[in-house]
Amino acid sequence: MALTMNDVDRFEASRPRLEAIAYRLLGSASDAEDAVQDTFLRWQAADVDRVEVPEAWLTKVLTNLCLNQLTSARARRETYVGQWLPEPLLAGDPMLGPADTAEQRESLSYAVLTLMERLSPDERVVYVLREAFGYPHREIAEILDITESAGQQIFHRAKKHVADGKTRTEIDGAAARRIVEEFLAAATSGRTEPLVRLLTEDAVAIGDGGGKIPARAKAFEGAVAVAKFMRGLFKPSGAKRAYLGGSPEVHLTAANGEPALVAVFGGQVVGIMCLEISAEGITAFRNQVNPDKLARASRQWAATDHGEPLLDAAF
């Protein structure tokens, strides 16, 4: 059946919420867009006049599409070159969705998105719908065609898995910015000791180049190892400039609601380093340099003003 303009408008009113759900479920903006478009195609083919609650219908369809993707993604990531990390989204991206509560902010954080890769597809769906979007257990059970008690058990299990993997406690933005500025100063000093002091003893650093850009697949672990890696990463060299075709600027911004360093060259985002910061210091660096996962960030970057970089000609 052909959709009326009113039917299209009803879908478009739900699109931002659907994209935010899909992104949290899949960890990829491009995959989220595809899932939402596939949901629209199913809406287009449905007898929408018989759909009593469009929001519930659309959420159920989208969730099932994402479940299928999550199941196949596990197989694909076994052959992924290097470490797979989520696609980071810069501040202001509408796909980030709601971030009014501590639970919502946590569910979109880069650290928790990475942790959610450990969850089963059902656990991830229940966790996202409940924690980030406040769906009642009854509605989640209807979406997944399970009992309400089974959904509650899945949620508690998922929440425990995420809590067990967390190392951070939320700190205010001003404190986080100060720590990142201190980190940049230390990283460009050419000395390891100032860096070590800013890191927790169990700090880690890892990158995702997708086989297209050199990136460390195996994590550097421990403050000293991470500090040495960062000192080398921020040390200018002719080889790095030759590889990039020049020297990028480094800006301090936010990605997924947390502090991030964005490397920009020729107007394009060439790397996003997401920092996980606790009251004890910097606990993790997750560096996304896979160009396939930076295209949306580049478009977002080009559409906004970012002022002067914190670091110019860094490499």
Short mmCIF file of C-alpha atoms in Angstrom, two decimals:
data_model
loop_
_atom_site.label_atom_id
_atom_site.label_comp_id
_atom_site.label_asym_id
_atom_site.label_seq_id
_atom_site.Cartn_x
_atom_site.Cartn_y
_atom_site.Cartn_z
CA MET A 1 0.00 0.00 0.00
CA ALA A 2 1.18 3.51 -0.82
CA LEU A 3 1.98 5.65 2.19
CA THR A 4 0.20 8.94 2.68
CA MET A 5 2.16 12.03 3.66
CA ASN A 6 0.73 11.61 7.15
CA ASP A 7 2.15 8.06 7.29
CA VAL A 8 5.57 9.34 6.18
CA ASP A 9 5.40 12.14 8.74
CA ARG A 10 4.61 9.62 11.49
CA PHE A 11 7.72 7.66 10.57
CA GLU A 12 9.92 10.74 10.30
CA ALA A 13 8.80 11.84 13.76
CA SER A 14 10.18 8.53 15.09
CA ARG A 15 13.40 8.58 13.04
CA PRO A 16 15.62 10.38 15.61
CA ARG A 17 14.64 7.94 18.36
CA LEU A 18 15.05 4.93 16.07
CA GLU A 19 18.51 6.09 14.95
CA ALA A 20 19.60 6.66 18.55
CA ILE A 21 18.43 3.16 19.54
CA ALA A 22 20.07 1.54 16.51
CA TYR A 23 23.38 3.33 17.10
CA ARG A 24 23.57 2.17 20.70
CA LEU A 25 22.69 -1.36 19.64
CA LEU A 26 25.12 -1.60 16.72
CA GLY A 27 27.95 0.79 17.63
CA SER A 28 28.01 2.00 14.03
CA ALA A 29 26.30 5.08 12.63
CA SER A 30 26.24 3.74 9.06
CA ASP A 31 24.75 0.42 10.18
CA ALA A 32 22.21 2.33 12.29
CA GLU A 33 21.16 4.39 9.27
CA ASP A 34 20.76 1.21 7.22
CA ALA A 35 18.65 -0.44 9.94
CA VAL A 36 16.35 2.59 10.16
CA GLN A 37 15.98 2.71 6.37
CA ASP A 38 15.08 -1.00 6.34
CA THR A 39 12.50 -0.24 9.04
CA PHE A 40 11.01 2.42 6.79
CA LEU A 41 10.76 -0.07 3.93
CA ARG A 42 8.81 -2.43 6.20
CA TRP A 43 6.61 0.46 7.31
CA GLN A 44 6.02 1.24 3.64
CA ALA A 45 4.97 -2.36 2.94
CA ALA A 46 2.72 -2.67 6.00
CA ASP A 47 -0.98 -2.00 6.35
CA VAL A 48 -0.24 0.97 8.58
CA ASP A 49 -3.92 1.75 9.16
CA ARG A 50 -4.06 -1.39 11.28
CA VAL A 51 -1.01 -0.44 13.37
CA GLU A 52 -2.45 0.69 16.69
CA VAL A 53 0.74 2.10 18.23
CA PRO A 54 3.24 3.11 15.50
CA GLU A 55 6.08 3.79 17.97
CA ALA A 56 5.85 0.28 19.43
CA TRP A 57 5.53 -1.31 15.98
CA LEU A 58 8.53 0.55 14.59
CA THR A 59 10.67 -0.19 17.67
CA LYS A 60 9.88 -3.90 17.42
CA VAL A 61 10.77 -4.02 13.71
CA LEU A 62 13.97 -2.05 14.23
CA THR A 63 15.01 -4.16 17.20
CA ASN A 64 14.60 -7.39 15.27
CA LEU A 65 16.63 -5.99 12.38
CA CYS A 66 19.38 -4.98 14.81
CA LEU A 67 19.27 -8.41 16.49
CA ASN A 68 19.92 -10.00 13.11
CA GLN A 69 22.81 -7.61 12.48
CA LEU A 70 24.30 -8.22 15.93
CA THR A 71 24.25 -11.97 15.35
CA SER A 72 25.96 -11.71 11.95
CA ALA A 73 28.35 -9.02 13.22
CA ARG A 74 29.89 -11.49 15.65
CA ALA A 75 30.96 -13.66 12.73
CA ARG A 76 32.18 -10.68 10.69
CA ARG A 77 34.29 -9.33 13.53
CA GLU A 78 36.15 -12.61 13.80
CA THR A 79 37.69 -11.76 10.43
CA TYR A 80 38.03 -8.01 11.09
CA VAL A 81 41.60 -6.80 10.69
CA GLY A 82 42.86 -5.69 14.10
CA GLN A 83 40.77 -4.48 17.02
CA TRP A 84 37.12 -3.54 16.38
CA LEU A 85 36.03 -0.36 18.16
CA PRO A 86 32.69 1.47 17.87
CA GLU A 87 32.22 4.46 15.58
CA PRO A 88 32.57 7.61 17.73
CA LEU A 89 30.05 10.44 17.37
CA LEU A 90 31.03 14.04 18.02
CA ALA A 91 29.15 16.42 20.29
CA GLY A 92 25.96 17.70 18.72
CA ASP A 93 25.33 14.66 16.54
CA PRO A 94 21.57 13.96 16.76
CA MET A 95 22.20 10.21 16.62
CA LEU A 96 23.57 10.39 20.16
CA GLY A 97 19.99 10.70 21.35
CA PRO A 98 18.95 11.50 24.93
CA ALA A 99 21.65 12.26 27.50
CA ASP A 100 19.65 13.84 30.30
CA THR A 101 20.23 11.21 32.99
CA ALA A 102 23.39 9.53 34.26
CA GLU A 103 22.11 6.22 32.82
CA GLN A 104 21.57 7.73 29.39
CA ARG A 105 24.99 9.40 29.36
CA GLU A 106 26.65 6.19 30.43
CA SER A 107 24.89 4.08 27.80
CA LEU A 108 26.26 6.25 24.97
CA SER A 109 29.77 6.64 26.40
CA TYR A 110 32.52 5.17 24.25
CA ALA A 111 33.73 3.07 27.14
CA VAL A 112 30.33 1.44 27.69
CA LEU A 113 29.69 1.02 23.95
CA THR A 114 32.95 -0.93 23.85
CA LEU A 115 31.94 -2.97 26.89
CA MET A 116 28.58 -3.80 25.32
CA GLU A 117 30.42 -5.80 22.67
CA ARG A 118 30.75 -8.46 25.39
CA LEU A 119 26.98 -8.80 25.75
CA SER A 120 24.82 -11.26 23.87
CA PRO A 121 22.45 -9.67 21.32
CA ASP A 122 19.44 -10.11 23.66
CA GLU A 123 21.37 -8.64 26.60
CA ARG A 124 22.40 -5.64 24.56
CA VAL A 125 18.84 -4.97 23.38
CA VAL A 126 17.34 -5.22 26.86
CA TYR A 127 20.10 -3.10 28.40
CA VAL A 128 19.78 -0.32 25.80
CA LEU A 129 15.99 -0.17 25.76
CA ARG A 130 15.73 -0.18 29.54
CA GLU A 131 18.78 1.82 30.62
CA ALA A 132 18.95 4.41 27.83
CA PHE A 133 15.32 4.80 26.79
CA GLY A 134 13.41 3.79 29.90
CA TYR A 135 11.18 1.21 28.25
CA PRO A 136 9.11 -0.73 30.80
CA HIS A 137 10.03 -4.40 31.15
CA ARG A 138 6.55 -5.30 29.87
CA GLU A 139 7.11 -3.47 26.57
CA ILE A 140 10.62 -4.91 26.17
CA ALA A 141 9.19 -8.40 26.69
CA GLU A 142 6.60 -7.77 23.97
CA ILE A 143 9.28 -6.50 21.58
CA LEU A 144 11.43 -9.61 22.10
CA ASP A 145 8.52 -12.06 22.44
CA ILE A 146 9.70 -13.23 25.87
CA THR A 147 8.15 -13.18 29.32
CA GLU A 148 8.53 -10.10 31.49
CA SER A 149 10.43 -12.05 34.15
CA ALA A 150 12.84 -13.39 31.53
CA GLY A 151 13.45 -9.84 30.34
CA GLN A 152 14.18 -8.68 33.87
CA GLN A 153 16.68 -11.49 34.35
CA ILE A 154 18.41 -10.60 31.08
CA PHE A 155 18.57 -6.95 32.13
CA HIS A 156 20.13 -7.70 35.53
CA ARG A 157 22.67 -10.00 33.88
CA ALA A 158 23.56 -7.40 31.25
CA LYS A 159 23.85 -4.62 33.82
CA LYS A 160 26.19 -6.76 35.91
CA HIS A 161 28.39 -7.54 32.89
CA VAL A 162 28.71 -3.83 32.11
CA ALA A 163 29.31 -2.88 35.75
CA ASP A 164 32.01 -5.55 36.10
CA GLY A 165 33.92 -4.07 33.16
CA LYS A 166 33.73 -0.44 34.19
CA THR A 167 36.70 1.31 35.74
CA ARG A 168 35.49 4.88 35.73
CA THR A 169 33.48 7.22 37.87
CA GLU A 170 31.93 10.31 36.34
CA ILE A 171 33.87 13.55 36.86
CA ASP A 172 32.83 17.04 35.85
CA GLY A 173 33.70 18.50 32.46
CA ALA A 174 36.07 21.17 33.76
CA ALA A 175 38.18 18.61 35.63
CA ALA A 176 38.23 16.32 32.60
CA ARG A 177 39.37 19.16 30.32
CA ARG A 178 42.14 20.10 32.73
CA ILE A 179 43.39 16.50 32.78
CA VAL A 180 43.35 16.28 28.99
CA GLU A 181 45.27 19.56 28.66
CA GLU A 182 47.82 18.26 31.16
CA PHE A 183 48.04 15.05 29.14
CA LEU A 184 48.75 16.93 25.91
CA ALA A 185 51.44 19.00 27.58
CA ALA A 186 53.03 15.85 28.99
CA ALA A 187 52.72 13.90 25.72
CA THR A 188 54.52 16.62 23.78
CA SER A 189 57.23 17.15 26.40
CA GLY A 190 59.22 14.17 25.16
CA ARG A 191 59.38 12.74 28.69
CA THR A 192 57.68 9.66 30.04
CA GLU A 193 57.48 10.54 33.76
CA PRO A 194 54.87 13.35 33.49
CA LEU A 195 52.66 11.04 31.47
CA VAL A 196 52.90 8.18 33.95
CA ARG A 197 51.69 10.47 36.73
CA LEU A 198 48.48 11.20 34.82
CA LEU A 199 47.63 7.55 34.17
CA THR A 200 46.17 4.87 36.40
CA GLU A 201 48.38 1.85 37.01
CA ASP A 202 46.14 -0.36 34.85
CA ALA A 203 45.75 2.15 31.99
CA VAL A 204 45.30 0.74 28.48
CA ALA A 205 45.65 2.11 24.94
CA ILE A 206 44.26 0.51 21.80
CA GLY A 207 43.38 1.56 18.27
CA ASP A 208 41.15 0.55 15.36
CA GLY A 209 42.54 1.05 11.88
CA GLY A 210 40.37 -1.54 10.16
CA GLY A 211 43.40 -2.79 8.23
CA LYS A 212 43.48 0.51 6.33
CA ILE A 213 45.49 2.67 8.72
CA PRO A 214 48.29 1.39 10.98
CA ALA A 215 46.92 0.88 14.48
CA ARG A 216 47.94 -1.14 17.50
CA ALA A 217 45.62 -4.17 17.56
CA LYS A 218 46.91 -5.53 20.86
CA ALA A 219 46.42 -3.15 23.74
CA PHE A 220 49.30 -1.47 25.51
CA GLU A 221 48.72 -2.21 29.17
CA GLY A 222 50.06 -0.48 32.28
CA ALA A 223 50.98 3.14 32.91
CA VAL A 224 54.59 2.89 31.78
CA ALA A 225 53.84 1.04 28.53
CA VAL A 226 50.99 3.41 27.66
CA ALA A 227 53.10 6.48 28.51
CA LYS A 228 55.93 5.32 26.24
CA PHE A 229 53.46 4.69 23.43
CA MET A 230 51.87 8.12 23.82
CA ARG A 231 55.24 9.84 23.95
CA GLY A 232 56.11 8.20 20.62
CA LEU A 233 52.69 8.91 19.11
CA PHE A 234 52.94 12.64 19.76
CA LYS A 235 56.61 12.94 18.78
CA PRO A 236 56.93 14.83 15.46
CA SER A 237 58.63 12.92 12.67
CA GLY A 238 59.16 13.24 8.96
CA ALA A 239 57.81 9.73 8.40
CA LYS A 240 54.44 10.63 9.97
CA ARG A 241 54.17 13.85 7.98
CA ALA A 242 55.04 11.99 4.79
CA TYR A 243 52.40 9.34 5.53
CA LEU A 244 49.65 11.90 6.14
CA GLY A 245 50.84 14.39 3.56
CA GLY A 246 51.35 17.01 6.27
CA SER A 247 50.71 17.67 9.95
CA PRO A 248 47.24 17.50 11.51
CA GLU A 249 45.76 19.87 14.03
CA VAL A 250 44.57 18.43 17.33
CA HIS A 251 41.39 19.76 18.93
CA LEU A 252 39.86 18.98 22.30
CA THR A 253 36.16 18.24 22.03
CA ALA A 254 33.69 15.59 23.17
CA ALA A 255 32.76 12.29 21.56
CA ASN A 256 29.93 10.21 22.95
CA GLY A 257 29.68 12.67 25.82
CA GLU A 258 33.29 12.19 26.97
CA PRO A 259 36.57 14.05 26.38
CA ALA A 260 38.16 13.32 23.02
CA LEU A 261 41.09 14.54 20.96
CA VAL A 262 40.26 15.01 17.29
CA ALA A 263 43.03 15.06 14.70
CA VAL A 264 42.05 17.05 11.60
CA PHE A 265 43.97 17.32 8.34
CA GLY A 266 42.76 19.05 5.21
CA GLY A 267 39.35 19.58 6.74
CA GLN A 268 38.91 15.84 7.33
CA VAL A 269 38.86 14.05 10.67
CA VAL A 270 41.71 11.54 10.51
CA GLY A 271 41.54 10.26 14.08
CA ILE A 272 39.46 10.46 17.24
CA MET A 273 41.08 9.51 20.52
CA CYS A 274 38.45 8.86 23.19
CA LEU A 275 39.74 9.18 26.74
CA GLU A 276 38.27 7.38 29.71
CA ILE A 277 38.95 9.43 32.83
CA SER A 278 38.31 8.56 36.46
CA ALA A 279 39.02 10.39 39.69
CA GLU A 280 42.32 8.45 39.82
CA GLY A 281 43.51 9.51 36.37
CA ILE A 282 43.25 8.48 32.73
CA THR A 283 42.29 4.81 32.53
CA ALA A 284 42.00 4.22 28.78
CA PHE A 285 42.74 5.63 25.34
CA ARG A 286 40.66 4.24 22.47
CA ASN A 287 41.84 5.59 19.15
CA GLN A 288 39.59 5.36 16.09
CA VAL A 289 41.49 5.90 12.83
CA ASN A 290 39.56 3.63 10.46
CA PRO A 291 38.44 6.10 7.73
CA ASP A 292 35.18 4.19 7.25
CA LYS A 293 34.23 5.08 10.83
CA LEU A 294 35.22 8.74 10.56
CA ALA A 295 33.18 9.88 7.55
CA ARG A 296 30.18 10.98 9.61
CA ALA A 297 32.45 12.74 12.11
CA SER A 298 34.11 14.62 9.23
CA ARG A 299 30.72 15.83 8.00
CA GLN A 300 29.76 16.89 11.51
CA TRP A 301 33.11 18.63 11.97
CA ALA A 302 32.79 20.57 8.72
CA ALA A 303 29.36 21.86 9.75
CA THR A 304 30.47 23.40 13.06
CA ASP A 305 33.03 25.90 14.33
CA HIS A 306 35.73 24.55 16.64
CA GLY A 307 38.01 27.51 17.24
CA GLU A 308 41.75 27.26 17.52
CA PRO A 309 43.38 23.82 17.95
CA LEU A 310 45.09 22.91 21.20
CA LEU A 311 47.95 21.52 19.19
CA ASP A 312 49.07 22.54 15.71
CA ALA A 313 51.45 20.57 13.50
CA ALA A 314 51.50 17.86 16.15
CA PHE A 315 53.13 15.15 14.11
#
